[in-house]
Amino acid sequence: MGFKFYAPASLFLLLLSLPAFAYGWGVDGHAIICQIAQDRLSDPAAAAVEDLLPNYAKNNLSRLCSWADRVKFRYRWSSPLHYIDTPDGLCTYDYDRDCKDEDGVKGRCVSGGITNYTNQLLDYGNSSSESQYNLTEALLFLAHLMGDVHQPLHVGFTTDRGGNTINVRWYRRKSVLHHVWDDNIIETAEERFYNDNVEEFTEAIKQNITGEWSDQVAKWEKCSDNKVACPDVYASESIEAACDWAYKDVKNNTQLEDDYFLSRLPVVNLRLAECGVRLAATLNRIFG
Ligand SMILES: *[C@@H]1O[C@H](CO)[C@@H](O)[C@H](O)[C@H]1NC(C)=O
Ligand SMILES: *[C@@H]1O[C@H](CO)[C@@H](O)[C@H](O)[C@H]1NC(C)=O
Ligand SMILES: *[C@@H]1O[C@H](CO)[C@@H](O)[C@H](O)[C@H]1NC(C)=O
Ligand SMILES: *[C@@H]1O[C@H](CO)[C@@H](O)[C@H](O)[C@H]1NC(C)=O
Ligand SMILES: *[C@@H]1O[C@H](CO)[C@@H](O)[C@H](O)[C@H]1NC(C)=O
Ligand SMILES: *[C@@H]1O[C@H](CO)[C@@H](O)[C@H](O)[C@H]1NC(C)=O
Ligand SMILES: [Zn+2]
């Protein structure tokens, strides 16, 4: 490649690699969740998903599972819908206290977003009215936000912005704690254990869903009080996991290596599994 291409190419790479604030699992984490979910859909839910997905991604929700991150700048209003800020050091989540955007507008957080898009999708197939909403977008938001609410640091402390302002080294490379949980743990797992292959990683999680974890799956799927979606339960689990695992023993400028990676990977595996199972269960309730 000639020198004259060097600058634009590297600028492009730089733009792609800019730290992603509050993006949720990286592309692979979201793709894994949506792939697990798609394979567990009931017939009516699978048919609705096929109908709502655009033609270029027919039958593959996982290809568009990061769509909501890509439109964050076009749809500026949507960016608070990806996370929840909780009070520093408390390790608890409370909808009335915490689900709001930076201007204090209630309901504008990832939990409110999940409820919003679940309610919109409940209109699907209602022949007496065309939904006033774009239900393709509702599906893509719901599939993505279910992932985000399961990423422990998407329900993190306010001052450090869910670990976005905590600088760390991931082995040799500079990173921030939030990005470690969005991407670095997953990428390192893929490199080390799964031939750099997201499908192999997904298969390994699916095997544990039908093996190791099979006796827990019914509990994961359940949503109390006959609710269709229960994001507040998942948000509470996330801030607990954030305190117990993500923030634990990490200070600004800590170097994170095998000790951290190997002890946290099981938590990431479990969150991805729970999330895939719950996304399917939620879609099955919506379209069922
Ligand atoms: C769906 O797309 C993803 C990402 O492009 C790919 O990894 C996966 O194999 C596809 N799944 C199917 C069933 O085609
Ligand atoms: C609900 O969805 C609509 C349509 O995308 C959007 O305009 C609104 O901001 C959303 N509100 C929440 C809390 O998600
Ligand atoms: C169908 O849409 C109509 C008009 O918006 C609404 O009154 C009705 O409750 C909807 N039915 C269902 C099952 O959502
Ligand atoms: C619904 O949203 C999708 C994704 O943004 C867009 O491609 C499509 O044109 C929209 N459909 C309508 C009817 O506006
Ligand atoms: C970490 O240190 C950097 C400077 O090295 C600073 O900008 C940042 O605010 C610090 N973060 C926290 C959480 O103290
Ligand atoms: C699956 O379960 C086995 C046995 O507990 C464990 O060693 C392995 O790391 C798990 N893999 C995933 C991807 O969860
Ligand atoms: Zn996100």
Short mmCIF file of C-alpha atoms and ligand atoms in Angstrom, two decimals:
data_model
loop_
_atom_site.label_atom_id
_atom_site.label_comp_id
_atom_site.label_asym_id
_atom_site.label_seq_id
_atom_site.Cartn_x
_atom_site.Cartn_y
_atom_site.Cartn_z
CA MET A 1 0.00 0.00 0.00
CA GLY A 2 1.45 3.39 -1.05
CA PHE A 3 2.35 6.00 1.50
CA LYS A 4 -0.42 8.35 0.41
CA PHE A 5 -2.98 5.84 1.68
CA TYR A 6 -1.34 5.54 5.04
CA ALA A 7 -2.73 8.63 6.70
CA PRO A 8 -6.38 8.20 5.76
CA ALA A 9 -6.28 4.49 6.58
CA SER A 10 -4.78 5.07 10.00
CA LEU A 11 -7.19 7.92 10.67
CA PHE A 12 -10.02 5.55 9.85
CA LEU A 13 -8.62 2.92 12.23
CA LEU A 14 -8.18 5.56 14.92
CA LEU A 15 -11.81 6.59 14.58
CA LEU A 16 -12.89 2.96 14.83
CA SER A 17 -10.81 2.40 17.94
CA LEU A 18 -11.74 5.53 19.88
CA PRO A 19 -12.83 4.56 23.37
CA ALA A 20 -16.47 3.70 23.20
CA PHE A 21 -18.32 5.29 26.07
CA ALA A 22 -21.04 3.11 27.51
CA TYR A 23 -21.35 0.98 24.40
CA GLY A 24 -22.34 -2.26 26.09
CA TRP A 25 -20.85 -5.56 25.19
CA GLY A 26 -18.75 -5.14 22.07
CA VAL A 27 -19.95 -6.45 18.74
CA ASP A 28 -19.03 -10.05 19.62
CA GLY A 29 -20.76 -10.04 23.00
CA HIS A 30 -23.99 -8.78 21.45
CA ALA A 31 -23.71 -11.20 18.52
CA ILE A 32 -23.26 -14.14 20.91
CA ILE A 33 -26.35 -13.15 22.91
CA CYS A 34 -28.54 -12.73 19.84
CA GLN A 35 -27.33 -16.00 18.32
CA ILE A 36 -28.14 -17.92 21.52
CA ALA A 37 -31.56 -16.24 21.65
CA GLN A 38 -32.46 -16.82 18.02
CA ASP A 39 -31.86 -20.56 18.37
CA ARG A 40 -34.33 -20.71 21.28
CA LEU A 41 -37.28 -18.87 19.71
CA SER A 42 -40.72 -20.45 19.58
CA ASP A 43 -42.29 -20.80 16.12
CA PRO A 44 -44.45 -17.66 16.42
CA ALA A 45 -41.53 -15.62 17.76
CA ALA A 46 -39.19 -16.88 15.04
CA ALA A 47 -41.79 -15.96 12.41
CA ALA A 48 -42.25 -12.45 13.85
CA VAL A 49 -38.49 -11.89 14.04
CA GLU A 50 -38.09 -13.06 10.45
CA ASP A 51 -40.86 -10.73 9.38
CA LEU A 52 -39.41 -7.71 11.20
CA LEU A 53 -35.76 -8.14 10.23
CA PRO A 54 -34.76 -6.28 7.07
CA ASN A 55 -34.09 -8.42 4.00
CA TYR A 56 -30.32 -8.13 4.12
CA ALA A 57 -30.26 -9.78 7.56
CA LYS A 58 -33.06 -12.29 7.07
CA ASN A 59 -33.11 -14.83 9.84
CA ASN A 60 -30.03 -13.47 11.50
CA LEU A 61 -30.76 -11.21 14.45
CA SER A 62 -27.16 -11.50 15.51
CA ARG A 63 -25.97 -9.48 12.49
CA LEU A 64 -27.98 -6.48 13.69
CA CYS A 65 -27.50 -6.94 17.41
CA SER A 66 -25.17 -3.90 17.58
CA TRP A 67 -27.37 -1.71 15.37
CA ALA A 68 -28.45 0.33 18.41
CA ASP A 69 -24.84 1.28 19.11
CA ARG A 70 -24.29 2.34 15.51
CA VAL A 71 -27.28 4.73 15.53
CA LYS A 72 -26.35 6.37 18.83
CA PHE A 73 -25.11 9.50 17.10
CA ARG A 74 -27.91 9.71 14.56
CA TYR A 75 -30.47 9.12 17.31
CA ARG A 76 -28.84 11.17 20.04
CA TRP A 77 -31.91 10.75 22.24
CA SER A 78 -31.19 7.03 22.47
CA SER A 79 -27.78 7.16 24.14
CA PRO A 80 -29.03 7.23 27.77
CA LEU A 81 -31.05 4.08 26.98
CA HIS A 82 -27.89 1.92 27.05
CA TYR A 83 -26.98 2.11 30.73
CA ILE A 84 -27.85 3.06 34.31
CA ASP A 85 -25.80 5.20 36.67
CA THR A 86 -26.12 4.16 40.31
CA PRO A 87 -24.86 6.00 43.42
CA ASP A 88 -21.11 5.66 44.01
CA GLY A 89 -20.14 2.77 46.26
CA LEU A 90 -23.68 1.57 47.03
CA CYS A 91 -23.84 -1.62 44.91
CA THR A 92 -27.63 -1.47 44.64
CA TYR A 93 -30.08 -0.42 41.95
CA ASP A 94 -33.49 1.13 42.44
CA TYR A 95 -35.71 2.02 39.46
CA ASP A 96 -37.27 5.11 41.02
CA ARG A 97 -33.95 6.42 42.24
CA ASP A 98 -31.66 5.49 39.35
CA CYS A 99 -33.55 5.13 36.06
CA LYS A 100 -33.17 8.61 34.59
CA ASP A 101 -30.94 10.45 32.14
CA GLU A 102 -28.39 13.13 33.00
CA ASP A 103 -31.11 15.78 33.00
CA GLY A 104 -33.11 13.74 35.50
CA VAL A 105 -35.84 12.68 33.06
CA LYS A 106 -37.39 9.54 34.53
CA GLY A 107 -37.49 6.25 32.66
CA ARG A 108 -34.63 7.18 30.34
CA CYS A 109 -32.24 4.34 31.17
CA VAL A 110 -31.66 0.84 29.87
CA SER A 111 -34.46 -0.59 32.02
CA GLY A 112 -36.95 2.00 30.79
CA GLY A 113 -35.81 1.35 27.22
CA ILE A 114 -36.44 -2.40 27.53
CA THR A 115 -39.93 -1.80 28.90
CA ASN A 116 -40.64 0.77 26.18
CA TYR A 117 -39.64 -1.47 23.28
CA THR A 118 -41.33 -4.52 24.82
CA ASN A 119 -44.60 -2.56 24.98
CA GLN A 120 -44.21 -1.39 21.38
CA LEU A 121 -43.65 -4.95 20.16
CA LEU A 122 -46.78 -6.15 21.95
CA ASP A 123 -48.67 -4.30 19.20
CA TYR A 124 -47.18 -6.62 16.59
CA GLY A 125 -49.89 -8.44 14.69
CA ASN A 126 -52.64 -6.23 16.06
CA SER A 127 -54.69 -6.00 12.90
CA SER A 128 -56.95 -3.31 14.31
CA SER A 129 -54.16 -0.73 14.14
CA GLU A 130 -50.85 -0.10 12.52
CA SER A 131 -48.32 0.54 15.29
CA GLN A 132 -47.29 4.16 15.46
CA TYR A 133 -43.76 2.87 16.00
CA ASN A 134 -41.23 1.24 13.71
CA LEU A 135 -41.30 -2.29 15.09
CA THR A 136 -38.10 -3.29 13.28
CA GLU A 137 -36.32 -0.65 15.30
CA ALA A 138 -38.18 -1.75 18.44
CA LEU A 139 -36.90 -5.32 17.95
CA LEU A 140 -33.33 -4.18 17.33
CA PHE A 141 -33.37 -1.90 20.37
CA LEU A 142 -34.83 -4.60 22.60
CA ALA A 143 -32.33 -7.27 21.48
CA HIS A 144 -29.44 -4.88 22.09
CA LEU A 145 -30.59 -3.33 25.36
CA MET A 146 -31.21 -6.75 26.90
CA GLY A 147 -27.51 -7.34 26.26
CA ASP A 148 -26.46 -4.03 27.77
CA VAL A 149 -28.42 -4.51 31.01
CA HIS A 150 -26.55 -7.80 31.54
CA GLN A 151 -23.10 -6.20 31.17
CA PRO A 152 -22.21 -5.60 34.84
CA LEU A 153 -20.60 -2.20 34.23
CA HIS A 154 -23.62 -0.94 32.32
CA VAL A 155 -25.15 -0.61 35.75
CA GLY A 156 -22.17 1.06 37.37
CA PHE A 157 -21.20 4.01 39.51
CA THR A 158 -22.04 7.53 38.40
CA THR A 159 -18.72 9.30 38.96
CA ASP A 160 -16.57 6.80 37.07
CA ARG A 161 -19.24 6.39 34.38
CA GLY A 162 -19.46 2.64 34.74
CA GLY A 163 -15.69 2.24 34.71
CA ASN A 164 -15.17 4.46 31.68
CA THR A 165 -12.83 6.79 33.60
CA ILE A 166 -10.87 4.00 35.28
CA ASN A 167 -7.69 3.56 33.27
CA VAL A 168 -6.18 0.10 33.24
CA ARG A 169 -3.76 -1.94 31.24
CA TRP A 170 -5.17 -5.13 29.76
CA TYR A 171 -1.93 -7.10 29.77
CA ARG A 172 0.33 -4.66 27.86
CA ARG A 173 -2.33 -2.56 26.18
CA LYS A 174 -4.02 0.57 27.47
CA SER A 175 -7.71 0.21 28.12
CA VAL A 176 -10.40 1.38 30.51
CA LEU A 177 -12.27 -0.91 32.89
CA HIS A 178 -15.56 -0.48 31.04
CA HIS A 179 -13.96 -1.63 27.78
CA VAL A 180 -12.39 -4.61 29.53
CA TRP A 181 -15.91 -5.87 30.22
CA ASP A 182 -17.37 -4.86 26.85
CA ASP A 183 -14.60 -6.38 24.75
CA ASN A 184 -11.22 -7.32 26.19
CA ILE A 185 -12.27 -10.36 28.25
CA ILE A 186 -14.30 -11.73 25.34
CA GLU A 187 -11.55 -11.09 22.79
CA THR A 188 -8.88 -12.67 24.95
CA ALA A 189 -11.11 -15.71 25.54
CA GLU A 190 -11.65 -16.07 21.79
CA GLU A 191 -7.92 -15.79 21.08
CA ARG A 192 -6.90 -18.19 23.76
CA PHE A 193 -9.62 -20.84 23.78
CA TYR A 194 -11.74 -20.57 20.63
CA ASN A 195 -9.40 -20.14 17.62
CA ASP A 196 -10.35 -16.48 17.35
CA ASN A 197 -13.78 -17.60 16.37
CA VAL A 198 -16.99 -16.11 17.74
CA GLU A 199 -19.07 -19.09 16.56
CA GLU A 200 -16.91 -21.52 18.56
CA PHE A 201 -17.30 -19.37 21.66
CA THR A 202 -21.07 -19.24 21.14
CA GLU A 203 -21.20 -23.03 20.78
CA ALA A 204 -19.29 -23.50 24.03
CA ILE A 205 -21.78 -21.32 25.91
CA LYS A 206 -24.73 -23.11 24.29
CA GLN A 207 -23.29 -26.44 25.40
CA ASN A 208 -23.20 -25.28 29.00
CA ILE A 209 -26.78 -24.00 28.74
CA THR A 210 -27.91 -27.52 27.88
CA GLY A 211 -25.31 -29.10 30.23
CA GLU A 212 -23.77 -27.44 33.31
CA TRP A 213 -26.50 -24.83 33.72
CA SER A 214 -29.51 -26.79 32.48
CA ASP A 215 -31.15 -26.91 35.92
CA GLN A 216 -30.99 -23.10 36.19
CA VAL A 217 -32.45 -22.23 32.80
CA ALA A 218 -36.10 -22.34 33.86
CA LYS A 219 -35.30 -19.88 36.65
CA TRP A 220 -33.50 -17.54 34.25
CA GLU A 221 -36.48 -17.57 31.90
CA LYS A 222 -39.01 -16.78 34.57
CA CYS A 223 -40.33 -13.26 35.00
CA SER A 224 -42.36 -12.75 38.16
CA ASP A 225 -45.93 -11.43 38.42
CA ASN A 226 -46.74 -12.48 34.86
CA LYS A 227 -44.64 -9.66 33.50
CA VAL A 228 -43.41 -9.83 29.91
CA ALA A 229 -39.99 -8.34 30.66
CA CYS A 230 -38.18 -7.86 33.95
CA PRO A 231 -35.15 -5.66 33.33
CA ASP A 232 -34.97 -4.39 36.93
CA VAL A 233 -34.01 -7.87 38.15
CA TYR A 234 -31.19 -8.02 35.61
CA ALA A 235 -30.01 -4.51 36.48
CA SER A 236 -29.78 -5.40 40.17
CA GLU A 237 -27.73 -8.50 39.33
CA SER A 238 -25.43 -6.38 37.18
CA ILE A 239 -24.51 -3.81 39.82
CA GLU A 240 -23.89 -6.65 42.27
CA ALA A 241 -21.59 -8.38 39.79
CA ALA A 242 -19.94 -5.04 39.07
CA CYS A 243 -19.04 -4.68 42.77
CA ASP A 244 -18.16 -8.33 43.38
CA TRP A 245 -16.10 -8.84 40.22
CA ALA A 246 -15.59 -5.87 37.91
CA TYR A 247 -14.55 -3.11 40.33
CA LYS A 248 -13.07 -5.46 42.92
CA ASP A 249 -9.30 -5.03 43.41
CA VAL A 250 -9.08 -2.54 40.53
CA LYS A 251 -7.63 0.91 41.07
CA ASN A 252 -6.90 3.59 38.53
CA ASN A 253 -3.92 2.50 36.39
CA THR A 254 -3.94 -1.14 37.62
CA GLN A 255 -2.51 -3.69 35.22
CA LEU A 256 -4.94 -6.57 34.71
CA GLU A 257 -3.57 -9.95 33.68
CA ASP A 258 -4.28 -13.67 34.01
CA ASP A 259 -5.47 -13.46 37.63
CA TYR A 260 -8.20 -11.06 36.66
CA PHE A 261 -8.97 -12.58 33.26
CA LEU A 262 -9.31 -16.17 34.47
CA SER A 263 -11.40 -15.31 37.53
CA ARG A 264 -13.79 -12.98 35.63
CA LEU A 265 -14.28 -14.99 32.46
CA PRO A 266 -16.79 -17.37 34.15
CA VAL A 267 -18.85 -14.33 35.14
CA VAL A 268 -18.86 -13.09 31.55
CA ASN A 269 -19.79 -16.55 30.26
CA LEU A 270 -22.69 -16.73 32.70
CA ARG A 271 -24.00 -13.24 31.89
CA LEU A 272 -23.91 -13.97 28.14
CA ALA A 273 -25.77 -17.24 28.71
CA GLU A 274 -28.41 -15.78 31.02
CA CYS A 275 -28.95 -12.93 28.62
CA GLY A 276 -29.37 -15.10 25.53
CA VAL A 277 -31.86 -17.32 27.36
CA ARG A 278 -33.81 -14.35 28.72
CA LEU A 279 -33.91 -12.50 25.40
CA ALA A 280 -35.47 -15.58 23.80
CA ALA A 281 -37.91 -16.01 26.69
CA THR A 282 -38.92 -12.35 26.44
CA LEU A 283 -39.46 -12.51 22.68
CA ASN A 284 -41.41 -15.75 23.12
CA ARG A 285 -43.69 -14.04 25.64
CA ILE A 286 -44.12 -10.98 23.41
CA PHE A 287 -45.00 -12.87 20.25
CA GLY A 288 -46.49 -15.97 21.88
C1 LIG B 1 -25.34 -14.56 11.54
O1 LIG B 1 -24.39 -13.55 11.39
C2 LIG B 1 -23.30 -13.67 12.27
C3 LIG B 1 -22.48 -12.40 12.18
O2 LIG B 1 -22.41 -11.93 10.86
C4 LIG B 1 -22.53 -14.94 11.92
O3 LIG B 1 -21.42 -15.09 12.80
C5 LIG B 1 -23.46 -16.13 12.10
O4 LIG B 1 -22.83 -17.31 11.68
C6 LIG B 1 -24.74 -15.94 11.27
N1 LIG B 1 -25.66 -16.97 11.67
C7 LIG B 1 -26.36 -17.66 10.79
C8 LIG B 1 -27.30 -18.69 11.34
O5 LIG B 1 -26.25 -17.46 9.60
C1 LIG B 2 -39.42 4.80 23.42
O1 LIG B 2 -39.32 4.58 22.02
C2 LIG B 2 -39.51 5.72 21.21
C3 LIG B 2 -39.38 5.28 19.75
O2 LIG B 2 -38.11 4.77 19.46
C4 LIG B 2 -38.49 6.79 21.57
O3 LIG B 2 -38.76 7.98 20.86
C5 LIG B 2 -38.52 7.08 23.07
O4 LIG B 2 -37.47 7.97 23.39
C6 LIG B 2 -38.32 5.78 23.83
N1 LIG B 2 -38.33 6.03 25.27
C7 LIG B 2 -37.67 5.22 26.12
C8 LIG B 2 -37.72 5.56 27.57
O5 LIG B 2 -37.08 4.23 25.74
C1 LIG B 3 -54.81 -3.03 19.24
O1 LIG B 3 -54.78 -1.65 18.88
C2 LIG B 3 -55.91 -0.90 19.39
C3 LIG B 3 -55.82 0.50 18.83
O2 LIG B 3 -54.55 1.07 19.08
C4 LIG B 3 -55.86 -0.94 20.93
O3 LIG B 3 -56.99 -0.25 21.45
C5 LIG B 3 -55.91 -2.39 21.40
O4 LIG B 3 -55.75 -2.44 22.81
C6 LIG B 3 -54.75 -3.19 20.75
N1 LIG B 3 -54.89 -4.59 21.10
C7 LIG B 3 -53.87 -5.28 21.56
C8 LIG B 3 -54.13 -6.73 21.85
O5 LIG B 3 -52.77 -4.79 21.74
C1 LIG B 4 -37.86 1.17 10.16
O1 LIG B 4 -36.53 1.29 10.63
C2 LIG B 4 -35.55 0.71 9.76
C3 LIG B 4 -34.22 0.84 10.47
O2 LIG B 4 -33.95 2.15 10.87
C4 LIG B 4 -35.58 1.43 8.42
O3 LIG B 4 -34.62 0.85 7.57
C5 LIG B 4 -36.97 1.32 7.83
O4 LIG B 4 -37.04 2.06 6.64
C6 LIG B 4 -38.03 1.83 8.81
N1 LIG B 4 -39.35 1.54 8.28
C7 LIG B 4 -40.26 2.47 8.10
C8 LIG B 4 -41.58 2.00 7.59
O5 LIG B 4 -40.04 3.65 8.38
C1 LIG B 5 -7.63 8.08 36.69
O1 LIG B 5 -6.51 8.83 36.38
C2 LIG B 5 -6.68 9.71 35.28
C3 LIG B 5 -5.34 10.39 35.03
O2 LIG B 5 -4.31 9.46 35.12
C4 LIG B 5 -7.78 10.70 35.61
O3 LIG B 5 -8.03 11.51 34.48
C5 LIG B 5 -9.05 9.94 35.96
O4 LIG B 5 -10.08 10.83 36.36
C6 LIG B 5 -8.76 8.98 37.08
N1 LIG B 5 -9.97 8.19 37.33
C7 LIG B 5 -10.46 7.99 38.54
C8 LIG B 5 -11.68 7.14 38.63
O5 LIG B 5 -9.95 8.46 39.54
C1 LIG B 6 -18.58 -24.67 30.56
O1 LIG B 6 -18.54 -25.41 31.76
C2 LIG B 6 -17.28 -26.00 32.06
C3 LIG B 6 -17.45 -26.86 33.28
O2 LIG B 6 -17.85 -26.08 34.39
C4 LIG B 6 -16.26 -24.90 32.23
O3 LIG B 6 -14.98 -25.46 32.49
C5 LIG B 6 -16.20 -24.07 30.97
O4 LIG B 6 -15.31 -22.98 31.14
C6 LIG B 6 -17.57 -23.52 30.62
N1 LIG B 6 -17.51 -22.82 29.35
C7 LIG B 6 -18.26 -21.76 29.11
C8 LIG B 6 -18.06 -21.09 27.78
O5 LIG B 6 -19.08 -21.33 29.89
ZN ZN B 7 -25.25 -0.46 23.89
#
